[in-house]
Amino acid sequence: MTGTGLGIGEVARRTGLSIDALRFYEREGLLVGPVDRDAGGRRRYRPLDVEWLGICVRLRESGMPLADLRRFAGLVRQGPGNEAERLRLLDAHRRRVDEQIRALEECRSLIAWKTAVYADHLARGEATGLWDPTA
Amino acid sequence: MTGTGLGIGEVARRTGLSIDALRFYEREGLLVGPVDRDAGGRRRYRPLDVEWLGICVRLRESGMPLADLRRFAGLVRQGPGNEAERLRLLDAHRRRVDEQIRALEECRSLIAWKTAVYADHLARGEATGLWDPTA
DNA sequence: GGTTGATCTGGACCGCACTCCAGCTCCTAG
DNA sequence: CTAGGAGCTGGAGTGCGGTCCAGATCAACC
């Protein structure tokens, strides 16, 4: 029997984080609590840890800096009583995500327009509207 | 008279890039051609340069690495004849942007759900479903 | 002529988020 | 017993994308 919880390799596979990143996150205080260790000193992640790491991954993917993640983890670690602050933090982040989506959509439409210009140009041979700094 | 073209400070204001970044981009070969200089050796950006920089900003905002931007700039610098490759490059980037938007929207909905949980909790005092690692 | 403000160059430095490494321990299978 | 594989620690190194700085020059105005 492997004991309770998951080993670091398994957690890495499940979360998509590297083993090094998992140890790094722990050193940086991004977890909601100390990770259990087995008799030999190896990490054993409980389901809660893994779930939290999943959230970390999402927040990171959406551009939250580690510093903010650390603050959030700190609030959660303190336990109940600071929900208002957690809410503020998440809400501010959501607004940033909205803004990112908006900006990306704008970029996307510029790119789509440019690709359309090139595609059109290729479809009919020489055409106008191309970048040509030699002009 | 200030002569033709814009000074670096003005271009920085218009593009949102810092003066240092503008010089850095130039050193890194991200521009479509050499920037003009006035009698005193100062940069004078032509409208085409500024327009290209605007595109750079968009592409960077949407996560294109400088290396790709450099490749694209190189193609444009070469002049007509490589439109197919420019198209491939932009198209690949558009797909990455689409993927980013998708991922961000997923993150957004997780965050929205979490904030709803906290908001609900705050609205009615103690409730369930909160992170509490002390449990 | 002097001051002020923008710009120049080359090169050092920075923050972020990891990633890699040496040298060690521990567990399991054969 | 031994070989292999997963994991451990502390610390150094990496890649990206700029940012900062010293020391000089230049243009314009008073």
CSV table of N, CA, C and O in Angstrom, one decimal, chain A residues 10-109:
chain,number,residue,atom,x,y,z
A,10,GLU,N,2.7,12.0,-9.4
A,10,GLU,CA,1.3,11.8,-9.8
A,10,GLU,C,0.6,13.2,-9.8
A,10,GLU,O,-0.2,13.5,-10.7
A,11,VAL,N,0.9,14.0,-8.8
A,11,VAL,CA,0.2,15.3,-8.7
A,11,VAL,C,0.7,16.2,-9.9
A,11,VAL,O,-0.1,16.9,-10.5
A,12,ALA,N,2.0,16.0,-10.3
A,12,ALA,CA,2.5,16.8,-11.4
A,12,ALA,C,1.7,16.4,-12.7
A,12,ALA,O,1.2,17.2,-13.4
A,13,ARG,N,1.5,15.1,-12.8
A,13,ARG,CA,0.7,14.6,-14.0
A,13,ARG,C,-0.7,15.2,-14.0
A,13,ARG,O,-1.2,15.6,-15.0
A,14,ARG,N,-1.3,15.2,-12.8
A,14,ARG,CA,-2.7,15.6,-12.8
A,14,ARG,C,-2.9,17.1,-12.9
A,14,ARG,O,-3.9,17.5,-13.5
A,15,THR,N,-1.9,17.9,-12.4
A,15,THR,CA,-2.2,19.3,-12.5
A,15,THR,C,-1.5,20.0,-13.7
A,15,THR,O,-1.9,21.1,-14.0
A,16,GLY,N,-0.6,19.2,-14.3
A,16,GLY,CA,0.1,19.9,-15.4
A,16,GLY,C,1.3,20.7,-15.0
A,16,GLY,O,2.1,21.2,-15.8
A,17,LEU,N,1.5,20.8,-13.7
A,17,LEU,CA,2.7,21.5,-13.2
A,17,LEU,C,3.9,20.5,-13.1
A,17,LEU,O,3.7,19.3,-13.0
A,18,SER,N,5.1,21.0,-13.3
A,18,SER,CA,6.2,20.2,-13.2
A,18,SER,C,6.5,19.9,-11.7
A,18,SER,O,6.1,20.6,-10.8
A,19,ILE,N,7.3,18.8,-11.5
A,19,ILE,CA,7.6,18.4,-10.1
A,19,ILE,C,8.4,19.6,-9.5
A,19,ILE,O,8.2,20.0,-8.3
A,20,ASP,N,9.3,20.2,-10.3
A,20,ASP,CA,10.0,21.3,-9.7
A,20,ASP,C,9.1,22.5,-9.4
A,20,ASP,O,9.3,23.1,-8.4
A,21,ALA,N,8.1,22.7,-10.2
A,21,ALA,CA,7.2,23.8,-10.0
A,21,ALA,C,6.4,23.5,-8.7
A,21,ALA,O,6.2,24.4,-7.9
A,22,LEU,N,6.1,22.3,-8.5
A,22,LEU,CA,5.3,21.9,-7.3
A,22,LEU,C,6.1,22.3,-6.0
A,22,LEU,O,5.6,22.9,-5.1
A,23,ARG,N,7.4,21.9,-6.0
A,23,ARG,CA,8.2,22.1,-4.9
A,23,ARG,C,8.4,23.6,-4.7
A,23,ARG,O,8.4,24.2,-3.6
A,24,PHE,N,8.6,24.3,-5.9
A,24,PHE,CA,8.8,25.7,-5.9
A,24,PHE,C,7.5,26.5,-5.3
A,24,PHE,O,7.7,27.3,-4.4
A,25,TYR,N,6.4,26.1,-5.7
A,25,TYR,CA,5.1,26.7,-5.2
A,25,TYR,C,5.1,26.5,-3.7
A,25,TYR,O,4.6,27.4,-3.0
A,26,GLU,N,5.5,25.3,-3.2
A,26,GLU,CA,5.4,25.1,-1.8
A,26,GLU,C,6.4,26.0,-1.1
A,26,GLU,O,6.0,26.7,-0.1
A,27,ARG,N,7.6,26.1,-1.5
A,27,ARG,CA,8.6,27.0,-0.9
A,27,ARG,C,8.1,28.4,-0.9
A,27,ARG,O,8.4,29.1,0.0
A,28,GLU,N,7.4,28.8,-1.9
A,28,GLU,CA,7.0,30.1,-2.1
A,28,GLU,C,5.7,30.4,-1.3
A,28,GLU,O,5.1,31.5,-1.3
A,29,GLY,N,5.2,29.4,-0.6
A,29,GLY,CA,4.0,29.7,0.3
A,29,GLY,C,2.8,29.8,-0.5
A,29,GLY,O,1.9,30.6,-0.1
A,30,LEU,N,2.6,29.1,-1.6
A,30,LEU,CA,1.4,29.2,-2.4
A,30,LEU,C,0.4,28.2,-2.1
A,30,LEU,O,-0.7,28.2,-2.6
A,31,LEU,N,0.7,27.3,-1.1
A,31,LEU,CA,-0.2,26.3,-0.8
A,31,LEU,C,-1.0,26.6,0.5
A,31,LEU,O,-0.6,27.5,1.2
A,32,VAL,N,-2.2,26.0,0.6
A,32,VAL,CA,-3.1,26.4,1.7
A,32,VAL,C,-2.7,25.7,3.0
A,32,VAL,O,-3.3,26.0,4.0
A,33,GLY,N,-1.7,24.9,3.0
A,33,GLY,CA,-1.3,24.3,4.2
A,33,GLY,C,0.0,23.5,3.9
A,33,GLY,O,0.3,23.3,2.8
A,34,PRO,N,0.6,23.0,5.0
A,34,PRO,CA,1.8,22.2,4.8
A,34,PRO,C,1.4,20.9,4.2
A,34,PRO,O,0.4,20.3,4.5
A,35,VAL,N,2.3,20.4,3.3
A,35,VAL,CA,2.0,19.1,2.6
A,35,VAL,C,2.4,18.0,3.6
A,35,VAL,O,3.5,18.1,4.2
A,36,ASP,N,1.6,17.0,3.7
A,36,ASP,CA,2.0,15.8,4.5
A,36,ASP,C,3.2,15.2,3.9
A,36,ASP,O,3.5,15.3,2.8
A,37,ARG,N,3.9,14.5,4.8
A,37,ARG,CA,5.1,13.7,4.4
A,37,ARG,C,4.9,12.3,4.9
A,37,ARG,O,4.3,12.0,5.9
A,38,ASP,N,5.4,11.3,4.1
A,38,ASP,CA,5.4,9.9,4.6
A,38,ASP,C,6.6,9.7,5.5
A,38,ASP,O,7.4,10.6,5.7
A,39,ALA,N,6.7,8.4,5.9
A,39,ALA,CA,7.7,8.1,6.8
A,39,ALA,C,9.1,8.5,6.3
A,39,ALA,O,10.0,8.8,7.0
A,40,GLY,N,9.3,8.3,5.0
A,40,GLY,CA,10.6,8.6,4.4
A,40,GLY,C,10.8,10.1,4.0
A,40,GLY,O,11.7,10.4,3.4
A,41,GLY,N,9.8,11.0,4.4
A,41,GLY,CA,10.0,12.4,4.2
A,41,GLY,C,9.5,12.8,2.8
A,41,GLY,O,9.7,14.0,2.4
A,42,ARG,N,8.8,11.9,2.1
A,42,ARG,CA,8.3,12.3,0.8
A,42,ARG,C,6.9,12.9,0.9
A,42,ARG,O,6.1,12.5,1.7
A,43,ARG,N,6.7,13.9,0.0
A,43,ARG,CA,5.4,14.6,0.0
A,43,ARG,C,4.2,13.6,-0.3
A,43,ARG,O,4.3,12.8,-1.3
A,44,ARG,N,3.1,13.8,0.4
A,44,ARG,CA,1.9,13.1,0.1
A,44,ARG,C,0.8,14.2,0.0
A,44,ARG,O,0.5,14.8,1.0
A,45,TYR,N,0.3,14.4,-1.2
A,45,TYR,CA,-0.7,15.4,-1.4
A,45,TYR,C,-2.1,14.9,-1.1
A,45,TYR,O,-2.5,13.9,-1.7
A,46,ARG,N,-2.9,15.6,-0.3
A,46,ARG,CA,-4.3,15.2,-0.1
A,46,ARG,C,-5.1,15.8,-1.2
A,46,ARG,O,-4.7,16.8,-1.9
A,47,PRO,N,-6.3,15.3,-1.3
A,47,PRO,CA,-7.3,15.8,-2.4
A,47,PRO,C,-7.4,17.3,-2.3
A,47,PRO,O,-7.5,17.9,-3.4
A,48,LEU,N,-7.5,17.8,-1.1
A,48,LEU,CA,-7.7,19.3,-1.0
A,48,LEU,C,-6.5,20.0,-1.6
A,48,LEU,O,-6.7,21.0,-2.3
A,49,ASP,N,-5.3,19.5,-1.4
A,49,ASP,CA,-4.1,20.1,-1.9
A,49,ASP,C,-4.2,20.1,-3.5
A,49,ASP,O,-3.9,21.1,-4.1
A,50,VAL,N,-4.6,19.0,-4.0
A,50,VAL,CA,-4.6,18.8,-5.4
A,50,VAL,C,-5.7,19.8,-6.0
A,50,VAL,O,-5.5,20.4,-7.0
A,51,GLU,N,-6.8,19.9,-5.3
A,51,GLU,CA,-7.9,20.7,-5.8
A,51,GLU,C,-7.4,22.2,-5.8
A,51,GLU,O,-7.6,22.9,-6.8
A,52,TRP,N,-6.7,22.6,-4.7
A,52,TRP,CA,-6.2,23.9,-4.6
A,52,TRP,C,-5.2,24.2,-5.8
A,52,TRP,O,-5.2,25.2,-6.4
A,53,LEU,N,-4.3,23.2,-6.0
A,53,LEU,CA,-3.3,23.4,-7.1
A,53,LEU,C,-4.0,23.6,-8.4
A,53,LEU,O,-3.6,24.3,-9.2
A,54,GLY,N,-5.1,22.9,-8.6
A,54,GLY,CA,-5.9,23.1,-9.8
A,54,GLY,C,-6.4,24.5,-10.0
A,54,GLY,O,-6.3,25.1,-11.1
A,55,ILE,N,-6.8,25.1,-8.9
A,55,ILE,CA,-7.2,26.5,-8.9
A,55,ILE,C,-6.0,27.4,-9.2
A,55,ILE,O,-6.1,28.3,-10.0
A,56,CYS,N,-4.9,27.1,-8.6
A,56,CYS,CA,-3.7,27.8,-8.8
A,56,CYS,C,-3.4,27.8,-10.3
A,56,CYS,O,-3.0,28.9,-10.9
A,57,VAL,N,-3.5,26.7,-10.9
A,57,VAL,CA,-3.1,26.6,-12.3
A,57,VAL,C,-4.0,27.5,-13.2
A,57,VAL,O,-3.6,28.2,-14.0
A,58,ARG,N,-5.3,27.5,-12.9
A,58,ARG,CA,-6.2,28.3,-13.6
A,58,ARG,C,-5.9,29.8,-13.4
A,58,ARG,O,-6.0,30.6,-14.3
A,59,LEU,N,-5.7,30.1,-12.1
A,59,LEU,CA,-5.4,31.5,-11.9
A,59,LEU,C,-4.1,32.0,-12.6
A,59,LEU,O,-4.0,33.1,-13.1
A,60,ARG,N,-3.1,31.1,-12.5
A,60,ARG,CA,-1.9,31.4,-13.2
A,60,ARG,C,-2.1,31.6,-14.7
A,60,ARG,O,-1.6,32.5,-15.3
A,61,GLU,N,-2.8,30.6,-15.3
A,61,GLU,CA,-3.1,30.6,-16.7
A,61,GLU,C,-3.7,31.9,-17.1
A,61,GLU,O,-3.5,32.4,-18.2
A,62,SER,N,-4.5,32.5,-16.2
A,62,SER,CA,-5.2,33.7,-16.5
A,62,SER,C,-4.4,34.9,-16.1
A,62,SER,O,-4.9,36.0,-16.0
A,63,GLY,N,-3.1,34.7,-15.8
A,63,GLY,CA,-2.2,35.8,-15.6
A,63,GLY,C,-2.1,36.3,-14.2
A,63,GLY,O,-1.5,37.4,-14.0
A,64,MET,N,-2.6,35.6,-13.2
A,64,MET,CA,-2.4,36.1,-11.9
A,64,MET,C,-0.9,35.9,-11.5
A,64,MET,O,-0.4,34.8,-11.6
A,65,PRO,N,-0.3,37.0,-11.0
A,65,PRO,CA,1.1,36.8,-10.6
A,65,PRO,C,1.2,36.0,-9.3
A,65,PRO,O,0.2,35.9,-8.5
A,66,LEU,N,2.3,35.3,-9.1
A,66,LEU,CA,2.5,34.5,-7.9
A,66,LEU,C,2.3,35.3,-6.7
A,66,LEU,O,1.8,34.7,-5.7
A,67,ALA,N,2.6,36.6,-6.6
A,67,ALA,CA,2.5,37.3,-5.4
A,67,ALA,C,1.0,37.4,-5.0
A,67,ALA,O,0.7,37.3,-3.8
A,68,ASP,N,0.1,37.6,-6.0
A,68,ASP,CA,-1.3,37.6,-5.7
A,68,ASP,C,-1.8,36.3,-5.2
A,68,ASP,O,-2.6,36.1,-4.3
A,69,LEU,N,-1.3,35.3,-5.9
A,69,LEU,CA,-1.7,33.9,-5.5
A,69,LEU,C,-1.3,33.6,-4.1
A,69,LEU,O,-2.0,33.0,-3.3
A,70,ARG,N,-0.1,34.1,-3.7
A,70,ARG,CA,0.4,33.9,-2.4
A,70,ARG,C,-0.5,34.6,-1.4
A,70,ARG,O,-0.8,34.1,-0.3
A,71,ARG,N,-1.0,35.8,-1.7
A,71,ARG,CA,-1.9,36.5,-0.8
A,71,ARG,C,-3.2,35.8,-0.6
A,71,ARG,O,-3.7,35.6,0.5
A,72,PHE,N,-3.7,35.3,-1.7
A,72,PHE,CA,-4.9,34.5,-1.7
A,72,PHE,C,-4.7,33.3,-0.8
A,72,PHE,O,-5.5,33.0,0.0
A,73,ALA,N,-3.6,32.6,-1.1
A,73,ALA,CA,-3.4,31.3,-0.3
A,73,ALA,C,-3.3,31.7,1.2
A,73,ALA,O,-3.8,30.9,2.0
A,74,GLY,N,-2.7,32.8,1.5
A,74,GLY,CA,-2.6,33.2,2.9
A,74,GLY,C,-3.9,33.4,3.5
A,74,GLY,O,-4.2,33.0,4.6
A,75,LEU,N,-4.8,34.0,2.8
A,75,LEU,CA,-6.2,34.3,3.3
A,75,LEU,C,-6.9,32.9,3.6
A,75,LEU,O,-7.5,32.7,4.6
A,76,VAL,N,-6.8,32.0,2.6
A,76,VAL,CA,-7.4,30.7,2.7
A,76,VAL,C,-6.8,30.0,3.9
A,76,VAL,O,-7.5,29.4,4.7
A,77,ARG,N,-5.5,30.1,4.0
A,77,ARG,CA,-4.8,29.4,5.1
A,77,ARG,C,-5.3,29.9,6.5
A,77,ARG,O,-5.4,29.1,7.4
A,78,GLN,N,-5.6,31.2,6.6
A,78,GLN,CA,-6.1,31.7,7.8
A,78,GLN,C,-7.4,31.2,8.3
A,78,GLN,O,-7.9,31.3,9.4
A,79,GLY,N,-8.1,30.6,7.3
A,79,GLY,CA,-9.4,30.0,7.6
A,79,GLY,C,-10.5,31.1,7.5
A,79,GLY,O,-10.2,32.2,7.1
A,80,PRO,N,-11.7,30.7,7.9
A,80,PRO,CA,-12.9,31.6,7.7
A,80,PRO,C,-12.7,33.0,8.4
A,80,PRO,O,-11.9,33.1,9.3
A,81,GLY,N,-13.4,34.0,7.9
A,81,GLY,CA,-13.4,35.3,8.5
A,81,GLY,C,-12.9,36.4,7.6
A,81,GLY,O,-13.1,37.6,7.9
A,82,ASN,N,-12.3,36.0,6.5
A,82,ASN,CA,-11.8,37.1,5.6
A,82,ASN,C,-12.4,36.9,4.2
A,82,ASN,O,-11.7,37.3,3.2
A,83,GLU,N,-13.6,36.4,4.2
A,83,GLU,CA,-14.2,36.2,2.9
A,83,GLU,C,-14.3,37.5,2.0
A,83,GLU,O,-14.2,37.4,0.8
A,84,ALA,N,-14.5,38.6,2.7
A,84,ALA,CA,-14.7,39.8,1.9
A,84,ALA,C,-13.4,40.1,1.1
A,84,ALA,O,-13.5,40.5,0.0
A,85,GLU,N,-12.3,39.9,1.8
A,85,GLU,CA,-11.0,40.2,1.1
A,85,GLU,C,-10.8,39.2,0.0
A,85,GLU,O,-10.3,39.5,-1.1
A,86,ARG,N,-11.1,37.9,0.2
A,86,ARG,CA,-10.9,36.9,-0.8
A,86,ARG,C,-11.8,37.3,-2.0
A,86,ARG,O,-11.3,37.2,-3.2
A,87,LEU,N,-13.0,37.8,-1.7
A,87,LEU,CA,-13.9,38.2,-2.8
A,87,LEU,C,-13.3,39.3,-3.6
A,87,LEU,O,-13.3,39.3,-4.8
A,88,ARG,N,-12.8,40.3,-2.9
A,88,ARG,CA,-12.2,41.5,-3.6
A,88,ARG,C,-11.1,41.1,-4.5
A,88,ARG,O,-11.0,41.5,-5.6
A,89,LEU,N,-10.2,40.2,-3.9
A,89,LEU,CA,-9.1,39.7,-4.7
A,89,LEU,C,-9.5,39.0,-6.0
A,89,LEU,O,-9.1,39.3,-7.1
A,90,LEU,N,-10.5,38.1,-5.9
A,90,LEU,CA,-10.9,37.3,-7.0
A,90,LEU,C,-11.7,38.2,-8.0
A,90,LEU,O,-11.5,38.1,-9.2
A,91,ASP,N,-12.4,39.2,-7.4
A,91,ASP,CA,-13.2,40.0,-8.3
A,91,ASP,C,-12.3,40.9,-9.1
A,91,ASP,O,-12.5,41.2,-10.3
A,92,ALA,N,-11.3,41.4,-8.5
A,92,ALA,CA,-10.3,42.3,-9.2
A,92,ALA,C,-9.7,41.5,-10.3
A,92,ALA,O,-9.5,41.9,-11.4
A,93,HIS,N,-9.4,40.2,-10.0
A,93,HIS,CA,-8.7,39.4,-11.0
A,93,HIS,C,-9.7,39.1,-12.1
A,93,HIS,O,-9.3,39.2,-13.3
A,94,ARG,N,-10.9,38.9,-11.8
A,94,ARG,CA,-11.9,38.7,-12.9
A,94,ARG,C,-12.0,39.8,-13.8
A,94,ARG,O,-12.1,39.7,-15.0
A,95,ARG,N,-11.9,41.0,-13.3
A,95,ARG,CA,-12.0,42.2,-14.1
A,95,ARG,C,-10.8,42.2,-15.0
A,95,ARG,O,-10.9,42.6,-16.2
A,96,ARG,N,-9.6,41.8,-14.5
A,96,ARG,CA,-8.4,41.8,-15.3
A,96,ARG,C,-8.6,40.8,-16.4
A,96,ARG,O,-8.1,41.0,-17.6
A,97,VAL,N,-9.2,39.7,-16.1
A,97,VAL,CA,-9.4,38.6,-17.1
A,97,VAL,C,-10.3,39.1,-18.2
A,97,VAL,O,-10.1,38.9,-19.4
A,98,ASP,N,-11.4,39.8,-17.8
A,98,ASP,CA,-12.3,40.4,-18.8
A,98,ASP,C,-11.6,41.3,-19.7
A,98,ASP,O,-11.8,41.3,-20.9
A,99,GLU,N,-10.7,42.1,-19.1
A,99,GLU,CA,-10.0,43.1,-19.9
A,99,GLU,C,-9.0,42.3,-20.9
A,99,GLU,O,-8.9,42.7,-22.1
A,100,GLN,N,-8.4,41.3,-20.4
A,100,GLN,CA,-7.5,40.5,-21.3
A,100,GLN,C,-8.3,39.9,-22.5
A,100,GLN,O,-7.8,39.9,-23.6
A,101,ILE,N,-9.5,39.4,-22.2
A,101,ILE,CA,-10.3,38.8,-23.2
A,101,ILE,C,-10.6,39.8,-24.3
A,101,ILE,O,-10.5,39.6,-25.5
A,102,ARG,N,-11.0,41.0,-23.8
A,102,ARG,CA,-11.4,42.1,-24.7
A,102,ARG,C,-10.2,42.4,-25.6
A,102,ARG,O,-10.3,42.5,-26.8
A,103,ALA,N,-9.0,42.6,-24.9
A,103,ALA,CA,-7.8,43.0,-25.7
A,103,ALA,C,-7.5,41.9,-26.7
A,103,ALA,O,-7.2,42.2,-27.9
A,104,LEU,N,-7.6,40.6,-26.3
A,104,LEU,CA,-7.3,39.5,-27.2
A,104,LEU,C,-8.2,39.5,-28.4
A,104,LEU,O,-7.8,39.2,-29.5
A,105,GLU,N,-9.5,39.8,-28.1
A,105,GLU,CA,-10.4,39.8,-29.2
A,105,GLU,C,-10.1,40.9,-30.2
A,105,GLU,O,-10.3,40.7,-31.4
A,106,GLU,N,-9.7,42.0,-29.7
A,106,GLU,CA,-9.3,43.1,-30.6
A,106,GLU,C,-8.1,42.7,-31.4
A,106,GLU,O,-8.1,42.9,-32.7
A,107,CYS,N,-7.1,42.1,-30.8
A,107,CYS,CA,-5.9,41.6,-31.5
A,107,CYS,C,-6.4,40.6,-32.6
A,107,CYS,O,-5.9,40.6,-33.7
A,108,ARG,N,-7.2,39.7,-32.2
A,108,ARG,CA,-7.7,38.7,-33.1
A,108,ARG,C,-8.3,39.3,-34.3
A,108,ARG,O,-8.1,38.8,-35.4
A,109,SER,N,-9.1,40.3,-34.1
A,109,SER,CA,-9.7,40.9,-35.3
A,109,SER,C,-8.7,41.6,-36.2
A,109,SER,O,-8.8,41.5,-37.5
